[in-house]
């Protein structure tokens, strides 16, 4: 297992600092400090760099040379081979387990389903990461920063994939102990099993995810534990590299659309930051458009942006509609509810950063039902890729935007598949089942009425003739 790397040529790393995203505040802090919000105004923090002092490649294609250095764990990593574009750490302090060996796949079978011309739909398969989700891109950056800060313990509350990722990094590197807070119920077995198997201290709160979130913050403060939850700005630095790898796979051409599921909105925020930095550095000449897809059972971003007109507005976000909507959710006791558990979130912590990304990338927000998510997921699986339910929201969202004519059939579209198929087998088996009771219990309660793309097992008596007949009939 690769851990900290030997230093070879390394970018300068005294360029990084933390900056409040609120332009009327604009407070800055050292990169070598632990914060989850601005001391002055409480807003989110960005990692920023003094780019004018940085030594950068003149063209993105110069990063291809990093492939020749694969024996160096830093350059093997799909995150850290772009170290020059996230230079907050000296190269010999980098933590890596070889994350980011992910694929951009072009697929016409899924493309036909979405309604694209052939050759135009791509799937960025982040389920191939060591812990099975895109979270590893960000976790290697957060654990790197935690180690720089001398942390002995790191904690998070999670719907599952963040905790799986943290648990993996902590046990693989032995640099610190993982403390994981989960609510009762909801978390899928695939994800829970990872936290347990990787040996994380797993604290199950008698409450839901929101309760776990409140407690992990209190406990981290009390015990001085490093918090890697979604407001950690270093995670987003690692997640920028998903976009760099897409550009790399497209031979450094910018696609027309990036389509991503939206939960806590860290990914969409990181993608916006990645492209605005590349543009400002003159490394790309145009921006792709961004589509963030909510599940209809957890559609706060959609409600705020598309129905209530909330915008980034140069950093002067009108908070009134946001407060009103939060109050409304409180009054009605509205809880997020979707089969796509990784995006089952009603109060996305990176909301403002996502508004900024939507602004810089001329973005749109859509919502899709659990029915649409599971149908799209079956198509992704049948295409030979496979993903967990939340990931398929990107494909269902692309299909919707095609139907609306927002995406043209000739556009070059990349959907992010955020998590691995095996993360949540319960949903998959329920979709394909012949057992109506299993279907109703898991999916019917969520408004899923049919499984149009189900691949049903055939039941046969234990008789050779019957088995042969059945195979001849069905294949
Ligand atoms: C965390 C997660 C998401 C949501 O990503 P955000 O950055 O929180 O918007 C989507 N899909 C999967 C599989 C995830 O693990
Ligand atoms: Zn501030």
Short mmCIF file of C-alpha atoms and ligand atoms in Angstrom, two decimals:
data_model
loop_
_atom_site.label_atom_id
_atom_site.label_comp_id
_atom_site.label_asym_id
_atom_site.label_seq_id
_atom_site.Cartn_x
_atom_site.Cartn_y
_atom_site.Cartn_z
CA UNK A 1 0.00 0.00 0.00
CA UNK A 2 1.37 3.37 -0.99
CA UNK A 3 1.37 6.02 1.66
CA UNK A 4 3.52 9.09 1.84
CA UNK A 5 5.67 9.65 -1.18
CA UNK A 6 9.30 10.40 -1.77
CA UNK A 7 9.91 13.87 -3.03
CA UNK A 8 11.17 14.40 -6.56
CA UNK A 9 10.45 17.63 -8.41
CA UNK A 10 7.80 19.41 -6.41
CA UNK A 11 5.73 22.52 -6.95
CA UNK A 12 6.06 25.39 -4.52
CA UNK A 13 3.66 25.08 -1.62
CA UNK A 14 3.83 28.32 0.30
CA UNK A 15 1.32 29.72 -2.18
CA UNK A 16 -1.80 28.43 -0.49
CA UNK A 17 -4.09 30.21 1.93
CA UNK A 18 -7.72 30.01 3.01
CA UNK A 19 -10.15 32.71 1.97
CA UNK A 20 -13.72 33.48 2.97
CA UNK A 21 -16.04 33.14 -0.05
CA UNK A 22 -18.05 36.20 0.99
CA UNK A 23 -16.60 39.08 -1.05
CA UNK A 24 -17.69 41.75 1.42
CA UNK A 25 -15.70 39.90 4.12
CA UNK A 26 -12.83 38.33 2.18
CA UNK A 27 -10.93 37.37 5.36
CA UNK A 28 -7.89 35.17 4.75
CA UNK A 29 -6.25 32.54 6.93
CA UNK A 30 -3.14 30.40 6.73
CA UNK A 31 -3.42 27.11 4.87
CA UNK A 32 -1.76 25.53 7.92
CA UNK A 33 -4.74 26.05 10.19
CA UNK A 34 -7.85 24.02 10.92
CA UNK A 35 -11.16 25.76 10.23
CA UNK A 36 -14.53 24.82 8.84
CA UNK A 37 -15.86 28.37 8.50
CA UNK A 38 -14.78 32.02 8.51
CA UNK A 39 -14.05 33.36 12.02
CA UNK A 40 -15.40 36.78 11.09
CA UNK A 41 -18.66 36.08 9.26
CA UNK A 42 -19.20 32.32 9.50
CA UNK A 43 -19.26 31.79 5.73
CA UNK A 44 -17.58 28.93 3.85
CA UNK A 45 -13.86 28.95 3.10
CA UNK A 46 -12.00 28.37 -0.16
CA UNK A 47 -8.44 27.23 -0.60
CA UNK A 48 -6.81 29.87 -2.78
CA UNK A 49 -3.31 30.28 -4.19
CA UNK A 50 -0.94 33.04 -5.16
CA UNK A 51 -0.96 31.78 -8.72
CA UNK A 52 1.32 34.51 -10.01
CA UNK A 53 4.15 32.96 -7.98
CA UNK A 54 3.33 29.40 -9.07
CA UNK A 55 5.35 27.44 -11.61
CA UNK A 56 2.67 25.98 -13.86
CA UNK A 57 2.57 23.94 -17.05
CA UNK A 58 1.99 26.14 -20.10
CA UNK A 59 -0.49 23.64 -21.51
CA UNK A 60 -2.61 21.02 -19.78
CA UNK A 61 -1.11 18.37 -22.07
CA UNK A 62 2.16 18.76 -20.17
CA UNK A 63 0.51 16.74 -17.40
CA UNK A 64 0.73 13.70 -19.69
CA UNK A 65 4.42 13.56 -18.81
CA UNK A 66 3.38 12.58 -15.26
CA UNK A 67 2.37 9.15 -16.58
CA UNK A 68 6.07 8.45 -17.10
CA UNK A 69 6.60 8.86 -13.37
CA UNK A 70 4.20 6.15 -12.25
CA UNK A 71 6.75 4.59 -9.94
CA UNK A 72 6.44 7.75 -7.86
CA UNK A 73 3.24 7.23 -5.81
CA UNK A 74 2.40 10.93 -6.09
CA UNK A 75 2.39 10.87 -9.87
CA UNK A 76 0.63 7.49 -9.94
CA UNK A 77 -2.32 9.03 -8.12
CA UNK A 78 -5.07 10.41 -10.35
CA UNK A 79 -5.38 13.27 -7.88
CA UNK A 80 -1.75 14.15 -7.14
CA UNK A 81 -0.42 13.92 -10.63
CA UNK A 82 -2.14 17.33 -10.87
CA UNK A 83 -0.34 18.54 -7.73
CA UNK A 84 0.61 21.80 -9.50
CA UNK A 85 -3.10 22.72 -9.55
CA UNK A 86 -3.64 22.04 -5.82
CA UNK A 87 -0.31 23.07 -4.33
CA UNK A 88 -1.18 23.36 -0.64
CA UNK A 89 1.20 20.65 0.56
CA UNK A 90 4.87 19.80 0.01
CA UNK A 91 5.24 16.68 -2.09
CA UNK A 92 6.84 14.63 0.70
CA UNK A 93 3.77 15.21 2.93
CA UNK A 94 1.23 13.91 0.44
CA UNK A 95 -1.01 11.00 1.49
CA UNK A 96 -2.15 8.70 -1.27
CA UNK A 97 -3.48 5.16 -1.63
CA UNK A 98 -3.49 5.33 -5.43
CA UNK A 99 -6.90 7.00 -5.79
CA UNK A 100 -8.27 8.42 -9.01
CA UNK A 101 -7.50 5.56 -11.43
CA UNK A 102 -10.90 6.16 -12.98
CA UNK A 103 -12.22 5.90 -16.50
CA UNK A 104 -14.13 8.08 -18.88
CA UNK A 105 -16.25 5.71 -20.93
CA UNK A 106 -18.06 6.59 -24.12
CA UNK A 107 -21.30 4.65 -24.39
CA UNK A 108 -23.90 4.58 -27.13
CA UNK A 109 -26.24 2.17 -25.34
CA UNK A 110 -26.74 4.64 -22.51
CA UNK A 111 -26.47 7.46 -25.06
CA UNK A 112 -29.47 6.05 -26.98
CA UNK A 113 -31.46 5.97 -23.73
CA UNK A 114 -30.59 9.60 -22.98
CA UNK A 115 -31.33 10.61 -26.58
CA UNK A 116 -27.85 11.61 -27.70
CA UNK A 117 -26.19 11.24 -31.08
CA UNK A 118 -23.68 8.41 -31.17
CA UNK A 119 -20.27 9.22 -29.74
CA UNK A 120 -21.60 12.03 -27.57
CA UNK A 121 -22.42 10.56 -24.16
CA UNK A 122 -19.62 9.80 -21.70
CA UNK A 123 -19.70 8.35 -18.21
CA UNK A 124 -16.97 9.26 -15.73
CA UNK A 125 -16.77 6.13 -13.61
CA UNK A 126 -15.68 7.27 -10.13
CA UNK A 127 -16.88 4.02 -8.57
CA UNK A 128 -13.47 2.61 -9.47
CA UNK A 129 -11.81 4.45 -6.60
CA UNK A 130 -10.25 2.43 -3.75
CA UNK A 131 -13.28 2.78 -1.48
CA UNK A 132 -15.73 2.67 -4.38
CA UNK A 133 -16.82 6.30 -4.66
CA UNK A 134 -15.56 9.69 -5.82
CA UNK A 135 -15.13 10.66 -2.15
CA UNK A 136 -11.55 9.29 -2.24
CA UNK A 137 -10.53 12.20 -4.52
CA UNK A 138 -11.32 14.61 -1.72
CA UNK A 139 -10.43 12.41 1.23
CA UNK A 140 -6.79 12.03 0.20
CA UNK A 141 -6.52 15.83 0.24
CA UNK A 142 -8.31 16.21 3.61
CA UNK A 143 -6.28 13.43 5.26
CA UNK A 144 -3.13 15.01 3.84
CA UNK A 145 -4.05 18.30 5.49
CA UNK A 146 -5.04 16.53 8.73
CA UNK A 147 -1.63 14.80 8.80
CA UNK A 148 0.11 18.14 8.12
CA UNK A 149 -1.73 19.49 11.16
CA UNK A 150 -0.56 16.55 13.27
CA UNK A 151 -4.07 15.13 13.79
CA UNK A 152 -4.25 11.82 15.63
CA UNK A 153 -7.97 11.34 15.03
CA UNK A 154 -10.28 12.35 12.18
CA UNK A 155 -14.08 12.27 12.27
CA UNK A 156 -17.11 12.63 10.03
CA UNK A 157 -20.83 12.09 9.97
CA UNK A 158 -21.89 10.47 6.75
CA UNK A 159 -24.65 8.91 4.69
CA UNK A 160 -22.02 6.23 4.01
CA UNK A 161 -19.41 6.97 1.36
CA UNK A 162 -17.51 9.66 3.22
CA UNK A 163 -17.16 7.37 6.21
CA UNK A 164 -16.08 4.44 4.03
CA UNK A 165 -13.43 6.63 2.45
CA UNK A 166 -12.15 8.06 5.73
CA UNK A 167 -12.03 4.60 7.29
CA UNK A 168 -10.00 3.28 4.36
CA UNK A 169 -7.46 6.12 4.43
CA UNK A 170 -6.98 5.87 8.17
CA UNK A 171 -6.46 2.12 8.24
CA UNK A 172 -4.33 2.01 5.09
CA UNK A 173 -1.98 4.76 6.21
CA UNK A 174 -2.08 4.26 10.01
CA UNK A 175 -1.59 8.02 10.27
CA UNK A 176 -4.69 8.60 12.41
CA UNK A 177 -7.75 6.90 13.84
CA UNK A 178 -11.12 7.25 12.07
CA UNK A 179 -14.16 8.12 14.18
CA UNK A 180 -17.41 7.74 12.28
CA UNK A 181 -20.84 8.99 13.30
CA UNK A 182 -23.89 7.41 11.72
CA UNK A 183 -27.58 7.70 12.40
CA UNK A 184 -29.81 4.70 12.92
CA UNK A 185 -31.21 2.98 9.85
CA UNK A 186 -30.86 4.33 6.27
CA UNK A 187 -27.14 3.68 5.69
CA UNK A 188 -26.71 0.95 3.08
CA UNK A 189 -25.01 -2.29 4.11
CA UNK A 190 -22.32 -1.94 1.47
CA UNK A 191 -21.15 1.31 3.03
CA UNK A 192 -21.62 0.35 6.69
CA UNK A 193 -19.69 -2.86 6.10
CA UNK A 194 -16.72 -0.86 4.83
CA UNK A 195 -16.50 1.32 7.95
CA UNK A 196 -16.65 -1.76 10.15
CA UNK A 197 -14.29 -3.86 8.06
CA UNK A 198 -11.66 -1.11 7.77
CA UNK A 199 -11.68 -0.91 11.55
CA UNK A 200 -13.05 2.59 12.12
CA UNK A 201 -14.46 3.50 15.50
CA UNK A 202 -18.13 3.59 14.50
CA UNK A 203 -20.52 5.54 16.70
CA UNK A 204 -24.17 4.86 15.97
CA UNK A 205 -26.34 7.67 17.32
CA UNK A 206 -29.95 7.00 18.24
CA UNK A 207 -31.09 9.64 15.76
CA UNK A 208 -30.87 10.50 12.05
CA UNK A 209 -28.08 11.91 9.89
CA UNK A 210 -28.76 15.50 10.96
CA UNK A 211 -28.44 14.49 14.63
CA UNK A 212 -25.18 12.69 13.88
CA UNK A 213 -23.90 15.82 12.12
CA UNK A 214 -24.63 18.04 15.11
CA UNK A 215 -22.95 15.61 17.50
CA UNK A 216 -19.82 15.05 15.44
CA UNK A 217 -19.24 18.81 15.38
CA UNK A 218 -19.65 19.11 19.14
CA UNK A 219 -17.44 16.12 19.88
CA UNK A 220 -14.71 17.23 17.47
CA UNK A 221 -14.61 20.64 19.10
CA UNK A 222 -14.50 19.15 22.60
CA UNK A 223 -11.81 16.55 21.86
CA UNK A 224 -9.82 18.41 19.20
CA UNK A 225 -10.57 15.83 16.51
CA UNK A 226 -9.95 16.83 12.86
CA UNK A 227 -13.29 17.08 11.04
CA UNK A 228 -13.47 15.85 7.43
CA UNK A 229 -17.16 16.51 6.80
CA UNK A 230 -18.35 18.26 3.65
CA UNK A 231 -17.43 21.82 4.68
CA UNK A 232 -13.74 20.90 4.77
CA UNK A 233 -12.34 23.04 1.92
CA UNK A 234 -9.35 20.75 1.30
CA UNK A 235 -11.65 17.94 0.17
CA UNK A 236 -12.89 20.10 -2.69
CA UNK A 237 -9.30 20.66 -3.87
CA UNK A 238 -8.94 16.92 -4.42
CA UNK A 239 -12.32 16.69 -6.13
CA UNK A 240 -11.25 19.28 -8.72
CA UNK A 241 -9.09 16.59 -10.29
CA UNK A 242 -12.15 14.63 -11.48
CA UNK A 243 -12.52 17.42 -14.04
CA UNK A 244 -8.83 17.37 -14.93
CA UNK A 245 -9.05 13.65 -15.67
CA UNK A 246 -12.11 14.18 -17.87
CA UNK A 247 -10.23 16.81 -19.88
CA UNK A 248 -7.27 14.45 -20.09
CA UNK A 249 -9.49 11.65 -21.43
CA UNK A 250 -11.00 14.06 -23.99
CA UNK A 251 -7.49 15.00 -25.15
CA UNK A 252 -7.78 18.31 -23.31
CA UNK A 253 -10.93 19.38 -25.13
CA UNK A 254 -13.64 20.95 -23.00
CA UNK A 255 -16.97 19.07 -23.13
CA UNK A 256 -20.29 20.92 -23.50
CA UNK A 257 -21.91 19.59 -20.34
CA UNK A 258 -20.94 18.16 -16.97
CA UNK A 259 -23.92 16.46 -15.31
CA UNK A 260 -23.61 15.55 -11.63
CA UNK A 261 -25.94 14.44 -8.81
CA UNK A 262 -26.28 17.04 -6.05
CA UNK A 263 -26.32 16.16 -2.33
CA UNK A 264 -24.20 18.35 -0.06
CA UNK A 265 -22.99 20.02 -3.28
CA UNK A 266 -19.27 19.55 -2.69
CA UNK A 267 -18.69 17.97 -6.08
CA UNK A 268 -20.51 20.61 -8.12
CA UNK A 269 -18.71 23.33 -6.13
CA UNK A 270 -15.32 21.72 -6.77
CA UNK A 271 -16.06 21.37 -10.49
CA UNK A 272 -16.91 25.08 -10.77
CA UNK A 273 -13.71 26.00 -8.94
CA UNK A 274 -11.64 23.70 -11.15
CA UNK A 275 -12.89 25.24 -14.38
CA UNK A 276 -12.74 28.86 -13.21
CA UNK A 277 -9.15 28.36 -12.12
CA UNK A 278 -8.18 26.71 -15.41
CA UNK A 279 -9.85 29.54 -17.32
CA UNK A 280 -8.18 32.24 -15.22
CA UNK A 281 -4.81 30.53 -15.70
CA UNK A 282 -5.35 30.44 -19.47
CA UNK A 283 -5.24 26.63 -19.54
CA UNK A 284 -8.71 26.31 -21.16
CA UNK A 285 -10.46 28.75 -23.45
CA UNK A 286 -14.09 28.08 -22.62
CA UNK A 287 -16.25 26.68 -19.80
CA UNK A 288 -18.52 23.65 -20.03
CA UNK A 289 -22.06 24.05 -18.72
CA UNK A 290 -23.03 22.41 -15.43
CA UNK A 291 -26.22 20.48 -14.62
CA UNK A 292 -26.80 19.56 -10.98
CA UNK A 293 -29.44 16.88 -10.48
CA UNK A 294 -31.44 16.51 -7.27
CA UNK A 295 -33.66 13.59 -6.35
CA UNK A 296 -37.23 14.89 -6.18
CA UNK A 297 -37.38 13.68 -2.56
CA UNK A 298 -34.41 15.92 -1.67
CA UNK A 299 -34.78 18.88 -3.99
CA UNK A 300 -33.73 21.95 -1.99
CA UNK A 301 -31.27 23.22 -4.59
CA UNK A 302 -33.86 22.82 -7.36
CA UNK A 303 -36.48 24.61 -5.28
CA UNK A 304 -34.18 27.53 -4.43
CA UNK A 305 -32.59 28.04 -7.84
CA UNK A 306 -35.29 27.13 -10.33
CA UNK A 307 -38.42 28.09 -8.37
CA UNK A 308 -37.30 30.84 -6.01
CA UNK A 309 -34.68 32.46 -8.21
CA UNK A 310 -31.76 32.31 -5.75
CA UNK A 311 -28.49 33.29 -7.46
CA UNK A 312 -24.82 33.79 -6.58
CA UNK A 313 -25.16 37.45 -7.54
CA UNK A 314 -21.46 38.27 -7.29
CA UNK A 315 -21.32 36.73 -3.83
CA UNK A 316 -24.22 38.80 -2.51
CA UNK A 317 -26.63 35.89 -2.20
CA UNK A 318 -30.13 36.91 -1.18
CA UNK A 319 -30.55 34.84 1.98
CA UNK A 320 -34.25 35.65 2.53
CA UNK A 321 -35.70 32.97 0.22
CA UNK A 322 -33.23 30.45 1.69
CA UNK A 323 -34.28 31.24 5.26
CA UNK A 324 -37.95 31.20 4.27
CA UNK A 325 -37.61 27.80 2.65
CA UNK A 326 -35.68 26.36 5.60
CA UNK A 327 -38.39 27.65 7.95
CA UNK A 328 -41.04 26.11 5.74
CA UNK A 329 -39.27 22.74 5.84
CA UNK A 330 -39.08 23.04 9.65
CA UNK A 331 -42.76 23.92 9.99
CA UNK A 332 -43.85 21.07 7.75
CA UNK A 333 -41.35 18.65 9.31
CA UNK A 334 -40.11 17.93 5.80
CA UNK A 335 -37.44 15.20 5.73
CA UNK A 336 -35.39 14.21 2.71
CA UNK A 337 -36.62 10.90 1.32
CA UNK A 338 -35.18 9.12 -1.71
CA UNK A 339 -33.81 5.71 -2.65
CA UNK A 340 -30.65 7.61 -3.66
CA UNK A 341 -29.36 7.72 -0.08
CA UNK A 342 -26.10 9.50 -0.96
CA UNK A 343 -28.07 12.59 -2.01
CA UNK A 344 -30.81 12.30 0.63
CA UNK A 345 -29.98 15.74 2.04
CA UNK A 346 -32.28 18.76 2.45
CA UNK A 347 -29.80 21.32 3.81
CA UNK A 348 -26.78 21.17 1.53
CA UNK A 349 -23.79 22.68 3.33
CA UNK A 350 -22.01 23.83 0.19
CA UNK A 351 -25.06 25.63 -1.18
CA UNK A 352 -23.36 29.00 -1.71
CA UNK A 353 -20.33 27.53 -3.42
CA UNK A 354 -22.65 25.59 -5.70
CA UNK A 355 -24.51 28.81 -6.58
CA UNK A 356 -21.14 30.24 -7.56
CA UNK A 357 -20.39 27.19 -9.73
CA UNK A 358 -23.81 27.48 -11.41
CA UNK A 359 -23.01 31.12 -12.13
CA UNK A 360 -19.55 30.58 -13.61
CA UNK A 361 -20.61 27.51 -15.60
CA UNK A 362 -23.99 28.82 -16.80
CA UNK A 363 -25.59 25.97 -14.92
CA UNK A 364 -29.05 24.52 -14.50
CA UNK A 365 -30.66 22.43 -11.76
CA UNK A 366 -33.21 19.66 -12.29
CA UNK A 367 -34.94 17.06 -10.15
CA UNK A 368 -35.70 13.46 -11.08
CA UNK A 369 -37.97 10.92 -9.38
CA UNK A 370 -36.81 7.68 -7.81
CA UNK A 371 -38.55 5.91 -10.71
CA UNK A 372 -36.42 7.82 -13.23
CA UNK A 373 -33.28 7.23 -11.15
CA UNK A 374 -33.78 3.47 -10.96
CA UNK A 375 -34.71 3.13 -14.64
CA UNK A 376 -31.56 5.07 -15.58
CA UNK A 377 -29.52 2.96 -13.17
CA UNK A 378 -30.74 -0.24 -14.85
CA UNK A 379 -29.67 1.19 -18.23
CA UNK A 380 -26.24 2.13 -16.87
CA UNK A 381 -25.88 -1.40 -15.50
CA UNK A 382 -27.02 -2.99 -18.75
CA UNK A 383 -24.44 -0.82 -20.51
CA UNK A 384 -21.76 -2.62 -18.49
CA UNK A 385 -20.94 0.15 -16.04
CA UNK A 386 -23.04 -0.13 -12.91
CA UNK A 387 -23.51 2.49 -10.24
CA UNK A 388 -25.37 3.13 -7.03
CA UNK A 389 -28.78 4.88 -7.20
CA UNK A 390 -27.55 8.43 -6.47
CA UNK A 391 -25.09 8.25 -9.36
CA UNK A 392 -27.81 7.38 -11.87
CA UNK A 393 -29.50 10.71 -11.14
CA UNK A 394 -26.92 12.22 -13.50
CA UNK A 395 -28.05 10.01 -16.39
CA UNK A 396 -31.75 10.51 -15.59
CA UNK A 397 -31.08 14.26 -15.43
CA UNK A 398 -29.29 14.27 -18.79
CA UNK A 399 -32.27 12.44 -20.31
CA UNK A 400 -34.65 15.05 -18.91
CA UNK A 401 -32.51 17.93 -20.22
CA UNK A 402 -32.40 16.27 -23.65
CA UNK A 403 -36.20 15.96 -23.63
CA UNK A 404 -36.47 19.65 -22.73
CA UNK A 405 -34.07 20.55 -25.53
CA UNK A 406 -31.64 22.19 -23.10
CA UNK A 407 -29.02 19.62 -24.06
CA UNK A 408 -28.70 19.16 -27.85
CA UNK A 409 -28.22 15.64 -29.25
CA UNK A 410 -24.90 16.77 -30.74
CA UNK A 411 -23.55 18.17 -27.44
CA UNK A 412 -20.65 16.39 -25.81
CA UNK A 413 -21.98 15.34 -22.40
CA UNK A 414 -20.21 13.82 -19.40
CA UNK A 415 -22.31 12.28 -16.62
CA UNK A 416 -20.50 11.60 -13.35
CA UNK A 417 -21.09 8.12 -11.93
CA UNK A 418 -20.28 8.92 -8.32
CA UNK A 419 -20.39 5.52 -6.63
CA UNK A 420 -19.95 1.82 -7.31
CA UNK A 421 -22.79 -0.55 -8.13
CA UNK A 422 -22.04 -2.79 -5.12
CA UNK A 423 -22.51 0.02 -2.60
CA UNK A 424 -26.25 -0.58 -2.46
CA UNK A 425 -27.26 -4.01 -3.78
CA UNK A 426 -30.60 -3.86 -1.94
CA UNK A 427 -32.01 -1.28 -4.37
CA UNK A 428 -30.70 -3.18 -7.38
CA UNK A 429 -32.09 -6.53 -6.32
CA UNK A 430 -35.45 -4.99 -5.42
CA UNK A 431 -35.68 -3.44 -8.91
CA UNK A 432 -35.00 -6.71 -10.71
CA UNK A 433 -36.96 -8.95 -8.35
CA UNK A 434 -39.96 -11.09 -9.23
CA UNK A 435 -41.12 -10.90 -5.61
CA UNK A 436 -43.76 -8.17 -5.50
CA UNK A 437 -43.52 -7.96 -1.72
CA UNK A 438 -39.78 -7.17 -1.84
CA UNK A 439 -40.40 -4.64 -4.60
CA UNK A 440 -43.16 -2.87 -2.69
CA UNK A 441 -41.32 -2.79 0.61
CA UNK A 442 -38.11 -1.25 -0.77
CA UNK A 443 -39.32 0.76 -3.76
CA UNK A 444 -43.11 1.00 -3.76
CA UNK A 445 -43.04 3.16 -0.66
CA UNK A 446 -40.97 5.64 -2.67
CA UNK A 447 -43.47 5.96 -5.52
CA UNK A 448 -41.70 3.51 -7.80
CA UNK A 449 -44.48 1.61 -9.58
CA UNK A 450 -42.74 -0.35 -12.32
CA UNK A 451 -39.37 -1.75 -13.32
CA UNK A 452 -39.44 -1.28 -17.10
CA UNK A 453 -35.82 -2.34 -17.55
CA UNK A 454 -35.79 -5.18 -15.05
CA UNK A 455 -33.72 -8.26 -15.85
CA UNK A 456 -35.66 -10.93 -14.01
CA UNK A 457 -34.25 -14.23 -12.87
CA UNK A 458 -36.22 -17.19 -14.28
CA UNK A 459 -37.47 -19.81 -11.84
CA UNK A 460 -37.18 -23.41 -13.04
CA UNK A 461 -37.73 -26.79 -11.43
CA UNK A 462 -34.55 -28.70 -10.62
CA UNK A 463 -34.93 -30.84 -13.77
CA UNK A 464 -32.37 -30.91 -16.59
CA UNK A 465 -35.01 -30.84 -19.35
CA UNK A 466 -36.78 -27.84 -17.83
CA UNK A 467 -33.52 -25.98 -17.36
CA UNK A 468 -32.46 -26.60 -20.98
CA UNK A 469 -35.90 -25.60 -22.28
CA UNK A 470 -35.87 -22.39 -20.27
CA UNK A 471 -32.42 -21.40 -21.51
CA UNK A 472 -33.41 -22.12 -25.12
CA UNK A 473 -36.60 -20.12 -24.72
CA UNK A 474 -34.97 -17.05 -23.16
CA UNK A 475 -31.60 -16.76 -24.87
C1 LIG B 1 -21.53 12.03 -1.62
C2 LIG B 1 -22.19 11.46 -2.80
C3 LIG B 1 -22.98 12.24 -3.68
C4 LIG B 1 -23.27 13.67 -3.41
O1 LIG B 1 -22.17 14.49 -3.66
P1 LIG B 1 -22.13 15.98 -3.07
O2 LIG B 1 -20.75 16.43 -3.32
O3 LIG B 1 -22.44 15.84 -1.60
O4 LIG B 1 -23.16 16.76 -3.79
C5 LIG B 1 -23.51 11.64 -4.80
N1 LIG B 1 -23.31 10.33 -5.07
C6 LIG B 1 -22.55 9.56 -4.26
C7 LIG B 1 -22.39 8.13 -4.61
C8 LIG B 1 -21.97 10.09 -3.11
O5 LIG B 1 -21.25 9.30 -2.32
ZN1 LIG B 2 -15.91 35.87 6.24
#
